[in-house]
């Protein structure tokens, strides 16, 4: 059973050496200096970020949004996970949509880029209702292709924050 809570620097230290190979490859292909730096960037986001922990209290993944640098109505959604996510796949998917709705309370448009090789991320993003709208190159040092993904808020489905 996974539960989510606000992330801590200790989560970064725990997860950085345990991330899925595909997540590490994606961070590096996008030009991230290191896994630790990428996780710390998420932790430092003005939006905050969350850590899903297992029944033993061990971090399994970190996720959240960051404001788009040029567009205030756009949030960049992200997720980095350990291999332990496979043991909690159903629980994770069951609890994902409320967080996406929560992110949509702030941002009418959620977007990001995902490495074309990271099929686990693709399944998660499709489950959450994201559309794959473009293939782009040149985001990182290797000119590797990334999918551009977006999800537009449906105001009929978003509950206003209290």
Backbone as ProteinMPNN parsed JSONL, in Angstrom:
{"seq_chain_A": "XXXXXXXXXXXXXXXXXXXXXXXXXXXXXXXXXXXXXXXXXXXXXXXXXXXXXXXXXXXXXXXXXXXXXXXXXXXXXXXXXXXXXXXXXXXXXXXXXXXXXXXXXXXXXXXXXXXXXXXXXXXXXXXXXXXXXXXXXXXXXXXXXXXXXXXXXXXXXXXXXX", "coords_chain_A": {"N_chain_A": [[0.842, -1.185, 0.0], [0.653, 2.124, -0.937], [1.263, 5.379, 0.301], [1.002, 8.925, 0.141], [3.02, 11.752, 0.879], [4.345, 15.016, 1.775], [7.509, 15.675, 0.238], [10.93, 15.137, 1.369], [14.391, 16.127, 2.018], [15.698, 13.776, 2.733], [14.311, 11.845, 1.329], [15.225, 12.285, -1.257], [17.914, 11.52, -0.979], [17.538, 8.8, -0.409], [16.131, 7.798, -2.677], [17.639, 8.51, -4.982], [19.893, 6.705, -5.628], [18.389, 4.516, -6.282], [16.673, 4.709, -8.425], [14.648, 3.765, -11.236], [16.123, 2.318, -14.14], [15.229, 3.353, -16.626], [14.21, 5.84, -15.857], [16.509, 7.136, -14.947], [17.952, 7.19, -17.363], [16.26, 8.869, -18.818], [16.417, 11.339, -17.403], [19.138, 11.946, -17.779], [19.271, 12.017, -20.597], [17.755, 14.247, -21.07], [19.416, 16.195, -20.302], [19.932, 16.582, -17.635], [22.053, 17.242, -14.891], [22.606, 15.484, -12.799], [21.064, 12.728, -11.057], [20.474, 13.252, -8.375], [20.472, 16.061, -8.383], [18.293, 16.569, -10.093], [16.149, 15.464, -8.609], [16.36, 17.134, -6.369], [15.744, 19.565, -7.559], [13.032, 19.153, -8.044], [12.157, 18.948, -5.388], [12.69, 21.545, -4.562], [10.847, 23.007, -5.963], [8.486, 25.653, -6.247], [5.93, 24.71, -6.099], [6.132, 22.572, -4.454], [6.588, 19.061, -3.708], [5.765, 15.55, -3.797], [6.153, 12.451, -2.041], [5.717, 9.063, -2.525], [5.305, 6.518, -0.278], [6.051, 3.184, 0.841], [4.534, 0.44, 2.695], [6.4, 0.057, 4.67], [7.449, 2.5, 5.097], [9.355, 3.324, 3.295], [10.604, 5.359, 0.672], [9.216, 5.246, -2.584], [8.693, 6.61, -4.905], [8.96, 9.933, -6.26], [7.099, 12.857, -7.033], [5.466, 15.565, -8.788], [4.716, 19.002, -9.62], [6.09, 21.704, -11.502], [6.289, 25.187, -12.0], [5.854, 26.397, -15.322], [8.521, 28.001, -17.003], [7.9, 30.247, -18.576], [5.165, 30.538, -18.868], [2.493, 31.208, -16.939], [0.124, 29.798, -16.59], [0.681, 27.179, -17.024], [1.722, 24.063, -15.856], [4.489, 21.982, -15.23], [4.487, 18.664, -15.154], [5.917, 15.926, -13.326], [7.628, 12.817, -12.57], [9.576, 10.527, -10.809], [10.768, 7.305, -10.228], [11.495, 4.368, -8.222], [12.432, 0.906, -8.814], [10.669, -0.415, -7.233], [8.126, 0.448, -7.694], [6.797, -1.272, -9.383], [5.785, -3.28, -7.769], [3.659, -2.059, -6.634], [1.865, -1.23, -8.479], [-0.992, -1.231, -9.109], [-2.128, 0.046, -6.858], [-0.779, 2.485, -7.008], [-1.716, 3.51, -9.508], [-4.442, 3.721, -8.928], [-4.476, 5.815, -7.115], [-3.497, 7.998, -8.455], [-4.996, 9.766, -10.151], [-6.496, 11.614, -8.446], [-4.384, 13.282, -7.601], [-3.519, 14.418, -10.0], [-5.802, 15.883, -10.591], [-5.681, 17.638, -8.443], [-3.313, 19.026, -9.098], [-4.265, 20.249, -11.378], [-5.962, 22.128, -10.296], [-4.422, 24.339, -9.84], [-3.123, 24.762, -12.306], [-4.307, 25.267, -15.55], [-3.284, 23.899, -17.722], [-1.34, 21.05, -17.961], [1.879, 19.802, -18.64], [4.739, 18.204, -20.186], [7.843, 16.674, -21.18], [8.658, 13.438, -22.269], [10.945, 10.819, -22.362], [11.219, 8.936, -25.273], [11.75, 6.259, -24.948], [10.818, 5.495, -22.464], [8.622, 3.594, -21.512], [7.056, 2.878, -19.282], [6.497, 5.32, -18.062], [4.939, 6.356, -20.133], [2.643, 4.738, -20.101], [1.604, 5.456, -17.586], [1.125, 8.221, -17.968], [-0.785, 8.148, -20.036], [-2.846, 6.791, -18.686], [-3.527, 8.779, -16.903], [-4.74, 10.55, -18.562], [-3.308, 12.134, -20.348], [-2.305, 13.569, -23.477], [-0.316, 12.669, -26.244], [1.423, 14.751, -28.155], [3.46, 15.512, -29.874], [6.709, 14.876, -31.24], [9.859, 15.659, -30.158], [13.225, 16.782, -30.583], [16.517, 17.471, -29.339], [16.4, 18.334, -26.721], [18.27, 17.593, -24.922], [21.725, 16.549, -24.475], [22.198, 14.439, -26.296], [20.525, 14.622, -28.488], [18.27, 13.059, -28.404], [15.028, 11.605, -29.055], [11.992, 12.896, -27.654], [8.69, 12.612, -26.34], [6.202, 15.094, -26.428], [3.908, 15.846, -23.99], [0.571, 16.586, -22.986], [-2.09, 17.836, -20.915], [-5.17, 19.167, -20.754], [-7.094, 21.078, -18.556], [-10.323, 20.085, -17.575], [-12.847, 21.939, -16.74], [-15.289, 21.129, -15.746], [-14.74, 18.877, -14.353], [-13.062, 19.448, -12.275], [-12.666, 19.974, -8.884], [-13.159, 22.84, -6.983], [-10.591, 24.233, -4.895], [-10.656, 24.247, -1.326]], "CA_chain_A": [[0.0, 0.0, 0.0], [1.388, 3.373, -1.007], [0.655, 6.624, 0.779], [1.785, 10.078, -0.295], [3.258, 12.821, 1.846], [5.32, 15.964, 1.222], [8.869, 15.14, 0.123], [11.983, 15.65, 2.231], [15.731, 15.864, 1.475], [16.034, 12.368, 2.975], [13.733, 11.076, 0.219], [16.155, 12.431, -2.379], [19.081, 10.675, -0.691], [17.133, 7.402, -0.48], [15.696, 7.399, -4.013], [18.598, 8.777, -6.062], [20.618, 5.515, -6.114], [17.453, 3.412, -6.506], [15.733, 4.997, -9.502], [14.553, 2.87, -12.382], [17.086, 2.608, -15.203], [14.599, 4.208, -17.638], [14.109, 7.199, -15.321], [17.869, 7.679, -14.973], [18.26, 7.471, -18.768], [15.472, 10.032, -19.232], [17.009, 12.54, -16.793], [20.417, 12.234, -18.438], [19.002, 12.376, -21.99], [17.194, 15.606, -21.068], [20.468, 17.135, -19.943], [20.089, 16.721, -16.19], [23.439, 17.054, -14.451], [22.653, 14.275, -11.982], [19.774, 12.311, -10.509], [20.268, 13.994, -7.128], [20.105, 17.439, -8.723], [16.935, 16.562, -10.637], [15.226, 15.283, -7.489], [16.414, 18.35, -5.546], [14.974, 20.578, -8.281], [11.629, 18.885, -7.731], [11.942, 19.295, -3.983], [12.763, 22.998, -4.43], [9.797, 23.657, -6.74], [7.539, 26.419, -5.434], [4.717, 23.904, -5.951], [6.391, 21.443, -3.566], [6.459, 17.767, -4.368], [5.275, 14.486, -2.944], [6.812, 11.159, -2.058], [4.887, 7.907, -2.196], [6.058, 5.574, 0.548], [5.427, 1.869, 0.98], [4.039, 0.091, 4.03], [7.527, 0.118, 5.606], [7.908, 3.876, 5.177], [10.436, 3.574, 2.339], [10.192, 6.066, -0.535], [9.128, 4.475, -3.815], [8.724, 7.562, -6.0], [8.695, 11.344, -6.007], [6.367, 13.435, -8.151], [4.898, 16.888, -8.535], [4.709, 19.936, -10.737], [6.902, 22.915, -11.41], [5.731, 26.181, -12.921], [6.542, 26.61, -16.601], [9.309, 29.225, -16.838], [7.412, 31.395, -19.347], [3.701, 30.584, -18.954], [1.997, 30.999, -15.577], [-1.016, 28.878, -16.566], [1.176, 25.848, -17.385], [2.536, 23.346, -14.886], [5.259, 20.866, -15.785], [4.317, 17.508, -14.275], [7.067, 15.027, -13.375], [7.628, 11.668, -11.674], [10.744, 9.653, -10.867], [10.419, 6.175, -9.364], [12.37, 3.21, -8.065], [11.862, -0.33, -9.35], [9.619, -0.872, -6.311], [6.812, 0.855, -8.184], [6.166, -2.43, -10.02], [5.073, -4.027, -6.723], [2.539, -1.242, -6.164], [1.301, -0.639, -9.691], [-2.431, -0.997, -9.014], [-2.35, 1.067, -5.838], [-0.285, 3.744, -7.55], [-2.647, 4.008, -10.523], [-5.703, 4.06, -8.273], [-4.355, 7.067, -6.38], [-2.878, 9.023, -9.296], [-5.915, 10.765, -10.718], [-6.767, 12.738, -7.533], [-3.254, 14.214, -7.588], [-3.567, 15.179, -11.252], [-6.872, 16.862, -10.392], [-5.134, 18.65, -7.528], [-2.391, 19.854, -9.877], [-5.076, 21.042, -12.299], [-6.575, 23.25, -9.593], [-3.527, 25.481, -10.016], [-2.722, 24.953, -13.693], [-5.248, 24.765, -16.558], [-2.593, 23.006, -18.64], [-0.178, 20.304, -17.47], [2.659, 19.314, -19.78], [6.157, 17.936, -20.035], [8.436, 15.848, -22.225], [9.065, 12.137, -21.749], [11.847, 10.049, -23.232], [10.459, 7.983, -26.098], [12.036, 4.887, -24.501], [10.324, 5.261, -21.102], [7.256, 3.103, -21.717], [6.301, 2.9, -18.02], [5.957, 6.68, -17.955], [3.903, 6.54, -21.147], [1.408, 4.111, -19.612], [1.094, 6.289, -16.488], [0.593, 9.467, -18.519], [-2.043, 7.84, -20.737], [-3.829, 6.492, -17.64], [-3.924, 10.065, -16.321], [-5.463, 11.334, -19.552], [-2.445, 13.004, -21.143], [-2.199, 13.337, -24.911], [1.022, 12.745, -26.814], [1.104, 15.634, -29.27], [4.587, 15.873, -30.716], [8.028, 14.308, -30.942], [10.856, 16.722, -30.252], [14.625, 16.427, -30.355], [17.325, 18.607, -28.958], [16.198, 18.744, -25.327], [19.445, 17.236, -24.15], [22.993, 16.466, -25.196], [22.282, 13.394, -27.305], [19.526, 14.819, -29.531], [17.363, 11.915, -28.308], [13.63, 12.028, -29.183], [11.074, 12.943, -26.513], [7.291, 12.949, -26.62], [5.598, 16.204, -25.705], [2.617, 15.393, -23.472], [-0.238, 17.672, -22.422], [-3.438, 17.546, -20.419], [-5.918, 20.393, -20.543], [-8.089, 20.939, -17.487], [-11.747, 20.095, -17.874], [-13.382, 22.627, -15.572], [-16.435, 20.408, -15.216], [-14.259, 17.753, -13.551], [-12.144, 19.905, -11.236], [-13.304, 20.482, -7.689], [-12.405, 23.985, -6.472], [-9.944, 24.024, -3.592], [-11.388, 24.855, -0.207]], "C_chain_A": [[0.883, 1.242, 0.0], [0.573, 4.507, -0.398], [1.58, 7.767, 0.362], [1.871, 11.102, 0.824], [4.212, 13.818, 1.205], [6.735, 15.377, 1.268], [9.836, 15.842, 1.066], [13.343, 15.436, 1.56], [16.169, 14.407, 1.679], [15.457, 11.463, 1.885], [14.642, 11.118, -1.001], [17.34, 11.491, -2.18], [18.742, 9.196, -0.826], [16.865, 6.975, -1.93], [16.77, 7.534, -5.092], [19.344, 7.521, -6.526], [19.697, 4.341, -6.475], [16.498, 3.633, -7.682], [15.793, 3.947, -10.602], [15.561, 3.298, -13.443], [16.487, 3.566, -16.234], [14.459, 5.643, -17.152], [15.473, 7.883, -15.305], [18.233, 8.072, -16.407], [17.508, 8.713, -19.248], [16.057, 11.323, -18.687], [18.292, 12.923, -17.528], [20.219, 12.649, -19.894], [18.44, 13.789, -22.106], [18.227, 16.651, -20.664], [20.608, 17.384, -18.461], [21.518, 16.423, -15.778], [23.595, 15.78, -13.635], [21.24, 13.957, -11.499], [19.466, 13.112, -9.25], [19.818, 15.419, -7.416], [18.674, 17.513, -9.26], [15.898, 16.387, -9.533], [15.208, 16.518, -6.589], [15.679, 19.501, -6.228], [13.482, 20.391, -8.028], [11.281, 19.281, -6.311], [11.884, 20.81, -3.801], [11.666, 23.733, -5.207], [8.89, 24.467, -5.824], [6.205, 25.691, -5.242], [4.884, 22.808, -4.904], [6.369, 20.161, -4.375], [6.099, 16.727, -3.32], [6.123, 13.237, -3.103], [5.786, 10.105, -1.711], [5.781, 6.927, -1.446], [5.297, 4.259, 0.651], [5.027, 1.628, 2.429], [5.135, 0.097, 5.095], [8.075, 1.527, 5.773], [9.032, 4.226, 4.23], [9.91, 4.318, 1.116], [10.246, 5.155, -1.76], [9.226, 5.407, -5.026], [8.506, 8.97, -5.477], [8.015, 11.909, -7.251], [5.844, 14.811, -7.774], [4.804, 17.689, -9.814], [5.707, 21.046, -10.442], [6.282, 23.924, -12.372], [6.548, 26.26, -14.209], [7.293, 27.927, -16.505], [8.743, 30.453, -17.558], [5.895, 31.561, -19.309], [3.085, 30.241, -17.598], [0.833, 30.018, -15.496], [-0.621, 27.436, -16.88], [2.04, 25.29, -16.267], [3.225, 22.174, -15.561], [5.203, 19.708, -14.789], [5.528, 16.582, -14.423], [6.886, 13.904, -12.355], [8.924, 10.892, -11.9], [10.548, 8.557, -9.831], [11.531, 5.138, -9.293], [11.701, 1.994, -8.712], [10.74, -0.874, -8.469], [8.221, -0.496, -6.781], [6.067, -0.327, -8.81], [5.359, -3.247, -9.014], [3.79, -3.325, -6.288], [1.773, -0.622, -7.321], [-0.183, -0.3, -9.56], [-2.746, 0.099, -8.018], [-1.922, 2.436, -6.342], [-1.276, 4.32, -8.559], [-3.967, 4.444, -9.904], [-5.64, 5.442, -7.631], [-3.775, 8.218, -7.202], [-3.841, 10.127, -9.704], [-6.271, 11.882, -9.739], [-5.613, 13.748, -7.465], [-3.226, 15.042, -8.869], [-4.659, 16.232, -11.152], [-6.397, 17.989, -9.479], [-4.169, 19.589, -8.257], [-3.157, 20.769, -10.836], [-5.813, 22.176, -11.595], [-5.739, 24.511, -9.752], [-3.277, 25.798, -11.482], [-3.787, 24.417, -14.658], [-4.606, 23.777, -17.532], [-1.401, 22.377, -17.927], [0.554, 19.752, -18.685], [4.038, 18.89, -19.318], [6.613, 17.137, -21.248], [8.88, 14.549, -21.576], [9.88, 11.398, -22.81], [11.03, 9.005, -23.993], [10.67, 6.531, -25.673], [11.358, 4.53, -23.185], [8.857, 4.828, -21.12], [6.431, 3.064, -20.432], [5.707, 4.288, -17.8], [4.825, 6.891, -18.948], [2.585, 5.937, -20.677], [0.782, 4.95, -18.507], [0.45, 7.552, -17.045], [-0.714, 9.226, -19.279], [-3.16, 7.542, -19.737], [-4.385, 7.781, -17.038], [-4.64, 10.974, -17.312], [-4.621, 12.288, -20.369], [-2.481, 12.584, -22.603], [-0.753, 13.516, -25.336], [0.889, 13.518, -28.12], [2.247, 15.873, -30.245], [5.806, 15.042, -30.335], [9.036, 15.428, -31.17], [12.243, 16.148, -29.994], [15.346, 17.677, -29.885], [17.097, 19.102, -27.542], [17.44, 18.507, -24.49], [20.648, 17.052, -25.046], [23.032, 15.457, -26.335], [21.298, 13.527, -28.436], [18.541, 13.65, -29.586], [15.911, 12.386, -28.417], [12.837, 11.905, -27.878], [9.672, 13.189, -27.034], [6.937, 14.188, -25.81], [4.201, 15.742, -25.284], [1.896, 16.566, -22.825], [-1.552, 17.118, -21.887], [-4.085, 18.874, -20.079], [-6.983, 20.151, -19.485], [-9.489, 20.988, -18.062], [-12.424, 20.694, -16.648], [-14.632, 21.965, -14.993], [-16.018, 19.27, -14.294], [-13.348, 18.171, -12.393], [-12.939, 20.487, -10.079], [-12.518, 21.678, -7.192], [-11.791, 23.693, -5.12], [-10.68, 24.788, -2.524], [-10.574, 25.926, 0.458]], "O_chain_A": [[1.761, 1.385, 0.851], [-0.644, 4.579, -0.565], [2.792, 7.588, 0.248], [0.935, 11.291, 1.601], [4.832, 13.503, 0.19], [7.103, 14.678, 2.212], [9.607, 16.971, 1.502], [13.442, 14.642, 0.624], [16.931, 13.872, 0.874], [16.045, 10.434, 1.556], [14.812, 10.115, -1.694], [17.724, 10.759, -3.092], [19.565, 8.416, -1.306], [17.318, 5.914, -2.359], [16.796, 6.736, -6.029], [19.421, 7.289, -7.733], [20.168, 3.296, -6.922], [15.604, 2.817, -7.908], [16.829, 3.333, -10.859], [15.822, 4.487, -13.623], [17.164, 4.496, -16.674], [14.577, 6.574, -17.949], [15.58, 9.07, -15.612], [18.761, 9.16, -16.639], [18.057, 9.519, -19.999], [16.185, 12.303, -19.421], [18.502, 14.09, -17.858], [20.919, 13.537, -20.382], [18.629, 14.452, -23.126], [17.947, 17.849, -20.682], [21.325, 18.298, -18.054], [22.124, 15.465, -16.258], [24.597, 15.075, -13.762], [20.347, 14.803, -11.531], [18.347, 13.593, -9.069], [18.897, 15.927, -6.777], [17.93, 18.429, -8.911], [14.882, 17.082, -9.519], [14.148, 16.906, -6.099], [15.058, 20.323, -5.555], [12.756, 21.363, -7.821], [10.235, 19.878, -6.062], [11.115, 21.306, -2.977], [11.566, 24.957, -5.118], [8.557, 24.011, -4.73], [5.442, 26.016, -4.332], [3.904, 22.18, -4.503], [6.156, 20.183, -5.587], [6.125, 16.993, -2.118], [6.725, 12.997, -4.149], [5.066, 10.231, -0.72], [6.859, 6.558, -1.91], [4.07, 4.223, 0.562], [5.167, 2.508, 3.278], [4.838, 0.136, 6.289], [9.047, 1.737, 6.498], [9.612, 5.306, 4.334], [8.869, 3.945, 0.574], [11.197, 4.396, -1.946], [9.783, 5.028, -6.056], [7.945, 9.174, -4.401], [8.309, 11.5, -8.375], [5.787, 15.172, -6.598], [4.81, 17.153, -10.921], [6.102, 21.282, -9.3], [5.803, 23.548, -13.442], [7.777, 26.196, -14.184], [6.75, 28.894, -15.971], [9.068, 31.583, -17.192], [5.387, 32.619, -19.679], [3.154, 29.092, -17.163], [0.581, 29.459, -14.429], [-1.486, 26.567, -16.992], [2.966, 25.946, -15.79], [2.621, 21.461, -16.362], [5.8, 19.772, -13.714], [6.096, 16.464, -15.508], [6.106, 14.018, -11.41], [9.317, 10.635, -13.038], [10.2, 8.84, -8.684], [12.384, 5.045, -10.176], [10.538, 2.058, -9.108], [9.948, -1.705, -8.915], [7.236, -1.066, -6.311], [4.838, -0.375, -8.768], [4.347, -3.845, -9.379], [2.934, -3.933, -5.645], [1.106, 0.399, -7.154], [-0.584, 0.821, -9.875], [-3.548, 0.988, -8.304], [-2.618, 3.429, -6.13], [-1.634, 5.495, -8.472], [-4.544, 5.446, -10.325], [-6.639, 6.16, -7.604], [-3.584, 9.312, -6.671], [-3.509, 11.308, -9.603], [-6.347, 13.033, -10.169], [-5.85, 14.943, -7.289], [-2.939, 16.238, -8.828], [-4.46, 17.367, -11.588], [-6.686, 19.159, -9.727], [-4.208, 20.803, -8.056], [-2.759, 21.908, -11.077], [-6.252, 23.113, -12.262], [-6.274, 25.619, -9.796], [-3.225, 26.966, -11.866], [-4.135, 23.238, -14.593], [-5.288, 22.923, -18.1], [-0.559, 23.077, -17.363], [-0.07, 19.291, -19.64], [4.45, 19.183, -18.195], [5.867, 16.951, -22.209], [9.415, 14.552, -20.468], [9.529, 11.371, -23.99], [10.237, 8.277, -23.396], [9.859, 5.666, -26.003], [11.328, 3.354, -22.822], [7.965, 5.608, -20.783], [5.21, 3.204, -20.493], [4.55, 4.416, -17.4], [3.84, 7.551, -18.619], [1.529, 6.55, -20.834], [-0.434, 5.139, -18.487], [-0.654, 7.916, -16.638], [-1.648, 10.021, -19.17], [-4.292, 7.99, -19.919], [-5.568, 7.862, -16.706], [-5.1, 12.054, -16.94], [-5.166, 13.175, -21.026], [-2.663, 11.411, -22.926], [-0.054, 14.404, -24.848], [0.314, 13.014, -29.085], [2.021, 16.389, -31.339], [5.901, 14.56, -29.206], [9.063, 16.058, -32.227], [12.403, 15.159, -29.28], [14.845, 18.794, -30.02], [17.557, 20.188, -27.192], [17.634, 19.154, -23.461], [20.601, 17.361, -26.236], [23.831, 15.611, -27.258], [21.224, 12.637, -29.283], [18.041, 13.29, -30.652], [15.586, 13.465, -27.921], [12.993, 10.951, -27.116], [9.478, 13.88, -28.035], [7.324, 14.314, -24.648], [3.41, 15.301, -26.117], [2.516, 17.427, -22.2], [-2.052, 16.087, -22.338], [-3.603, 19.613, -19.22], [-7.687, 19.142, -19.517], [-9.802, 21.816, -18.918], [-12.558, 20.022, -15.625], [-14.988, 22.231, -13.845], [-16.839, 18.75, -13.538], [-12.913, 17.322, -11.615], [-13.775, 21.372, -10.263], [-11.31, 21.561, -6.99], [-12.382, 22.996, -4.294], [-11.257, 25.845, -2.78], [-11.034, 26.543, 1.419]]}, "name": "protein", "num_of_chains": 1, "seq": "XXXXXXXXXXXXXXXXXXXXXXXXXXXXXXXXXXXXXXXXXXXXXXXXXXXXXXXXXXXXXXXXXXXXXXXXXXXXXXXXXXXXXXXXXXXXXXXXXXXXXXXXXXXXXXXXXXXXXXXXXXXXXXXXXXXXXXXXXXXXXXXXXXXXXXXXXXXXXXXXXX"}
